[in-house]
Amino acid sequence: MDDGARALRAFRRGADAVILDLEDGVVADAKSDARAATLDVLRAQPRGSATLVRLNALDTEWGPGDLRALDDMELDGLVIPKATPDSVRKWAKLGKPLLAIVETAAGLRAAHETACDPAVHALMLGAADLGAELGLEPRADGLELLHARSALVVDSAAAGVRAPFDAVCLTLADADVLRAECELARSLGLGGKACIHPAQVPVVNDVFAPSAADLAEARDVLGAYEEAVKRGRGAATLRGRMIDLPVVARARDTLAKEMQ
């Protein structure tokens, strides 16, 4: 972040949360200025989206300073780069909810343990660093990240935290590429996607929010099931489809998202 005023404008773009970046998006010579600008934004108490800060790792020369500067700041969470169980335990001392970016091979192997830390609210996939470490080659269909995406979904569910966030889409000029990434991620069980430009927010929101058709189907499912229960049955049929408890749970989850 190089401009506090620009950061404040980001809160009015419809994103669920805005991440103020002190880490990879800031060159070394600008770290101090970025931290000062971030503190100015936090003191301005922006409204419209949750406020998070992506920190420098504690084993860098800037991490301890980030820790001291943010100790008494009002913010909704911290974003932990290259997250591991050890690193989240250290940042958890600030008492803030943590969004843990899984972007190393070691972090991916330990993602379930990371997600089990009480301070961790969710996991996020960091595809660029992970891809570089693993030697992955980008594919048009996104399947080079299939294992990583699926692993985070499984690890998050097993740990009892919300579905993970997908990595950013680096293609800025083609909304169709972004939409395809979002649809793939949603089909694999991820629960949202990080953005690197405000123009990406509407597409991400559109794909991950339940559509009118989704909501109508969920209401029909619940209605059919409730009618079956009244008749003493544990399952129902709706338009040729069997409705049992897992289908009902999914429908309730869809309707819950409407209220968020």
CSV table of C-alpha atoms in Angstrom, one decimal, residues 2-186:
chain,number,residue,atom,x,y,z
A,2,ASP,CA,1.6,3.3,-1.1
A,3,ASP,CA,-1.3,5.7,-0.5
A,4,GLY,CA,-3.5,5.9,2.6
A,5,ALA,CA,-6.2,7.8,0.7
A,6,ARG,CA,-6.3,5.1,-2.0
A,7,ALA,CA,-6.6,2.4,0.7
A,8,LEU,CA,-9.5,4.2,2.3
A,9,ARG,CA,-11.3,4.2,-1.1
A,10,ALA,CA,-11.0,0.4,-1.2
A,11,PHE,CA,-13.5,0.1,1.7
A,12,ARG,CA,-16.3,1.4,-0.6
A,13,ARG,CA,-15.9,-1.2,-3.3
A,14,GLY,CA,-18.1,-3.9,-2.0
A,15,ALA,CA,-15.5,-6.4,-0.7
A,16,ASP,CA,-16.2,-8.3,2.5
A,17,ALA,CA,-12.8,-7.4,3.8
A,18,VAL,CA,-9.9,-5.1,2.8
A,19,ILE,CA,-6.3,-6.3,3.4
A,20,LEU,CA,-3.8,-3.6,4.0
A,21,ASP,CA,-0.5,-5.0,2.8
A,22,LEU,CA,2.8,-4.6,4.6
A,23,GLU,CA,4.5,-7.7,3.1
A,24,ASP,CA,5.2,-8.8,-0.5
A,25,GLY,CA,3.3,-5.9,-2.1
A,26,VAL,CA,5.8,-3.4,-0.5
A,27,VAL,CA,9.4,-3.1,-1.4
A,28,ALA,CA,12.0,-3.0,1.3
A,29,ASP,CA,12.7,0.7,1.1
A,30,ALA,CA,9.0,1.5,1.5
A,31,LYS,CA,8.3,-0.7,4.5
A,32,SER,CA,8.4,2.1,7.1
A,33,ASP,CA,6.2,4.4,5.0
A,34,ALA,CA,3.7,1.6,4.4
A,35,ARG,CA,3.4,0.9,8.1
A,36,ALA,CA,2.8,4.6,8.9
A,37,ALA,CA,0.2,4.8,6.1
A,38,THR,CA,-1.5,1.7,7.4
A,39,LEU,CA,-1.7,3.1,10.9
A,40,ASP,CA,-3.2,6.3,9.5
A,41,VAL,CA,-5.9,4.2,7.8
A,42,LEU,CA,-6.7,2.3,10.9
A,43,ARG,CA,-6.9,5.5,13.0
A,44,ALA,CA,-9.4,6.8,10.4
A,45,GLN,CA,-11.7,3.9,11.3
A,46,PRO,CA,-12.9,3.1,7.8
A,47,ARG,CA,-16.3,1.6,7.3
A,48,GLY,CA,-17.8,-0.7,4.7
A,49,SER,CA,-15.6,-3.7,4.9
A,50,ALA,CA,-13.7,-5.7,7.6
A,51,THR,CA,-10.1,-4.4,8.1
A,52,LEU,CA,-7.2,-6.8,8.0
A,53,VAL,CA,-3.4,-6.3,7.8
A,54,ARG,CA,-1.0,-8.6,6.0
A,55,LEU,CA,2.2,-8.6,8.1
A,56,ASN,CA,5.8,-9.3,7.5
A,57,ALA,CA,7.0,-12.6,8.9
A,58,LEU,CA,8.4,-12.3,12.4
A,59,ASP,CA,11.8,-13.7,11.3
A,60,THR,CA,12.2,-10.7,9.0
A,61,GLU,CA,13.7,-7.3,10.1
A,62,TRP,CA,10.2,-5.7,9.8
A,63,GLY,CA,8.0,-8.3,11.5
A,64,PRO,CA,8.8,-7.3,15.1
A,65,GLY,CA,8.1,-3.7,14.2
A,66,ASP,CA,4.7,-4.6,12.7
A,67,LEU,CA,4.0,-6.5,15.9
A,68,ARG,CA,4.7,-3.5,18.1
A,69,ALA,CA,2.9,-1.0,15.9
A,70,LEU,CA,-0.3,-3.0,15.7
A,71,ASP,CA,-0.4,-4.1,19.3
A,72,ASP,CA,-3.2,-1.7,20.3
A,73,MET,CA,-4.8,-1.0,16.9
A,74,GLU,CA,-8.5,-1.7,16.3
A,75,LEU,CA,-8.7,-4.1,13.4
A,76,ASP,CA,-10.7,-7.2,12.5
A,77,GLY,CA,-7.8,-9.6,11.9
A,78,LEU,CA,-4.3,-10.3,10.8
A,79,VAL,CA,-3.2,-12.0,7.6
A,80,ILE,CA,-0.2,-14.3,8.2
A,81,PRO,CA,2.1,-15.0,5.2
A,82,LYS,CA,3.8,-18.3,4.7
A,83,ALA,CA,1.7,-19.6,7.6
A,84,THR,CA,2.9,-22.6,9.7
A,85,PRO,CA,1.6,-23.8,13.1
A,86,ASP,CA,4.6,-22.1,14.8
A,87,SER,CA,4.1,-18.8,13.1
A,88,VAL,CA,0.4,-18.5,13.9
A,89,ARG,CA,1.1,-19.3,17.5
A,90,LYS,CA,3.4,-16.3,17.7
A,91,TRP,CA,1.0,-13.9,16.0
A,92,ALA,CA,-1.9,-15.3,18.1
A,93,LYS,CA,-0.5,-13.5,21.1
A,94,LEU,CA,-2.0,-10.3,19.7
A,95,GLY,CA,-5.4,-11.7,20.4
A,96,LYS,CA,-6.7,-11.0,16.8
A,97,PRO,CA,-8.4,-13.5,14.4
A,98,LEU,CA,-5.9,-14.8,11.9
A,99,LEU,CA,-6.2,-15.5,8.2
A,100,ALA,CA,-3.4,-17.9,7.5
A,101,ILE,CA,-1.9,-17.9,3.9
A,102,VAL,CA,-0.7,-21.4,3.0
A,103,GLU,CA,2.0,-20.7,0.3
A,104,THR,CA,4.9,-23.1,1.0
A,105,ALA,CA,5.2,-26.9,0.7
A,106,ALA,CA,5.8,-27.2,4.5
A,107,GLY,CA,2.7,-25.0,5.2
A,108,LEU,CA,0.6,-27.1,2.9
A,109,ARG,CA,1.7,-30.3,4.7
A,110,ALA,CA,0.8,-28.7,8.0
A,111,ALA,CA,-2.3,-26.8,7.0
A,112,HIS,CA,-4.6,-28.9,9.2
A,113,GLU,CA,-2.6,-28.2,12.3
A,114,THR,CA,-2.5,-24.5,11.4
A,115,ALA,CA,-6.3,-24.4,10.9
A,116,CYS,CA,-6.7,-26.1,14.3
A,117,ASP,CA,-5.1,-23.2,16.2
A,118,PRO,CA,-8.0,-21.4,18.0
A,119,ALA,CA,-6.8,-18.0,16.6
A,120,VAL,CA,-7.1,-19.1,13.0
A,121,HIS,CA,-10.4,-18.0,11.4
A,122,ALA,CA,-9.6,-19.3,7.9
A,123,LEU,CA,-7.0,-20.5,5.5
A,124,MET,CA,-6.1,-18.8,2.2
A,125,LEU,CA,-4.2,-20.3,-0.7
A,126,GLY,CA,-1.0,-18.4,-1.8
A,127,ALA,CA,-0.5,-19.8,-5.3
A,128,ALA,CA,2.4,-17.7,-6.6
A,129,ASP,CA,4.9,-18.7,-3.9
A,130,LEU,CA,3.7,-22.2,-3.6
A,131,GLY,CA,3.8,-22.6,-7.4
A,132,ALA,CA,7.3,-21.3,-7.6
A,133,GLU,CA,8.5,-23.7,-4.8
A,134,LEU,CA,6.8,-26.7,-6.4
A,135,GLY,CA,7.7,-25.8,-10.0
A,136,LEU,CA,4.1,-25.8,-11.1
A,137,GLU,CA,3.3,-24.6,-14.6
A,138,PRO,CA,0.1,-22.5,-15.0
A,139,ARG,CA,-2.7,-24.2,-16.9
A,140,ALA,CA,-5.8,-22.7,-18.5
A,141,ASP,CA,-8.0,-25.1,-16.6
A,142,GLY,CA,-6.2,-24.3,-13.2
A,143,LEU,CA,-5.6,-28.0,-12.5
A,144,GLU,CA,-2.0,-27.4,-11.4
A,145,LEU,CA,-3.5,-26.2,-8.1
A,146,LEU,CA,-6.1,-29.0,-7.8
A,147,HIS,CA,-4.3,-30.8,-5.0
A,148,ALA,CA,-3.5,-27.6,-3.0
A,149,ARG,CA,-7.1,-26.3,-3.3
A,150,SER,CA,-8.6,-29.6,-2.3
A,151,ALA,CA,-6.2,-30.1,0.6
A,152,LEU,CA,-7.1,-26.8,2.1
A,153,VAL,CA,-10.8,-27.5,1.8
A,154,VAL,CA,-10.4,-30.9,3.5
A,155,ASP,CA,-8.1,-29.5,6.2
A,156,SER,CA,-10.4,-26.5,6.9
A,157,ALA,CA,-13.5,-28.8,7.3
A,158,ALA,CA,-11.6,-31.2,9.5
A,159,ALA,CA,-10.5,-28.4,11.7
A,160,GLY,CA,-14.0,-26.9,11.9
A,161,VAL,CA,-13.2,-23.5,10.4
A,162,ARG,CA,-14.9,-21.8,7.5
A,163,ALA,CA,-14.1,-22.8,3.9
A,164,PRO,CA,-10.8,-21.5,2.7
A,165,PHE,CA,-10.2,-18.5,0.4
A,166,ASP,CA,-8.8,-19.1,-3.1
A,167,ALA,CA,-5.6,-17.4,-4.4
A,168,VAL,CA,-5.8,-14.2,-6.3
A,169,CYS,CA,-6.3,-14.1,-10.0
A,170,LEU,CA,-3.4,-12.4,-11.7
A,171,THR,CA,-5.2,-11.7,-14.9
A,172,LEU,CA,-6.7,-8.2,-14.6
A,173,ALA,CA,-8.0,-7.5,-18.0
A,174,ASP,CA,-10.2,-10.5,-18.6
A,175,ALA,CA,-13.2,-11.0,-16.4
A,176,ASP,CA,-13.9,-14.4,-18.0
A,177,VAL,CA,-10.6,-15.8,-16.7
A,178,LEU,CA,-11.5,-14.5,-13.2
A,179,ARG,CA,-15.0,-16.0,-13.4
A,180,ALA,CA,-13.6,-19.4,-14.5
A,181,GLU,CA,-11.2,-19.4,-11.6
A,182,CYS,CA,-14.0,-18.6,-9.2
A,183,GLU,CA,-16.3,-21.2,-10.5
A,184,LEU,CA,-13.6,-23.9,-10.3
A,185,ALA,CA,-12.7,-22.9,-6.7
A,186,ARG,CA,-16.4,-22.9,-5.7
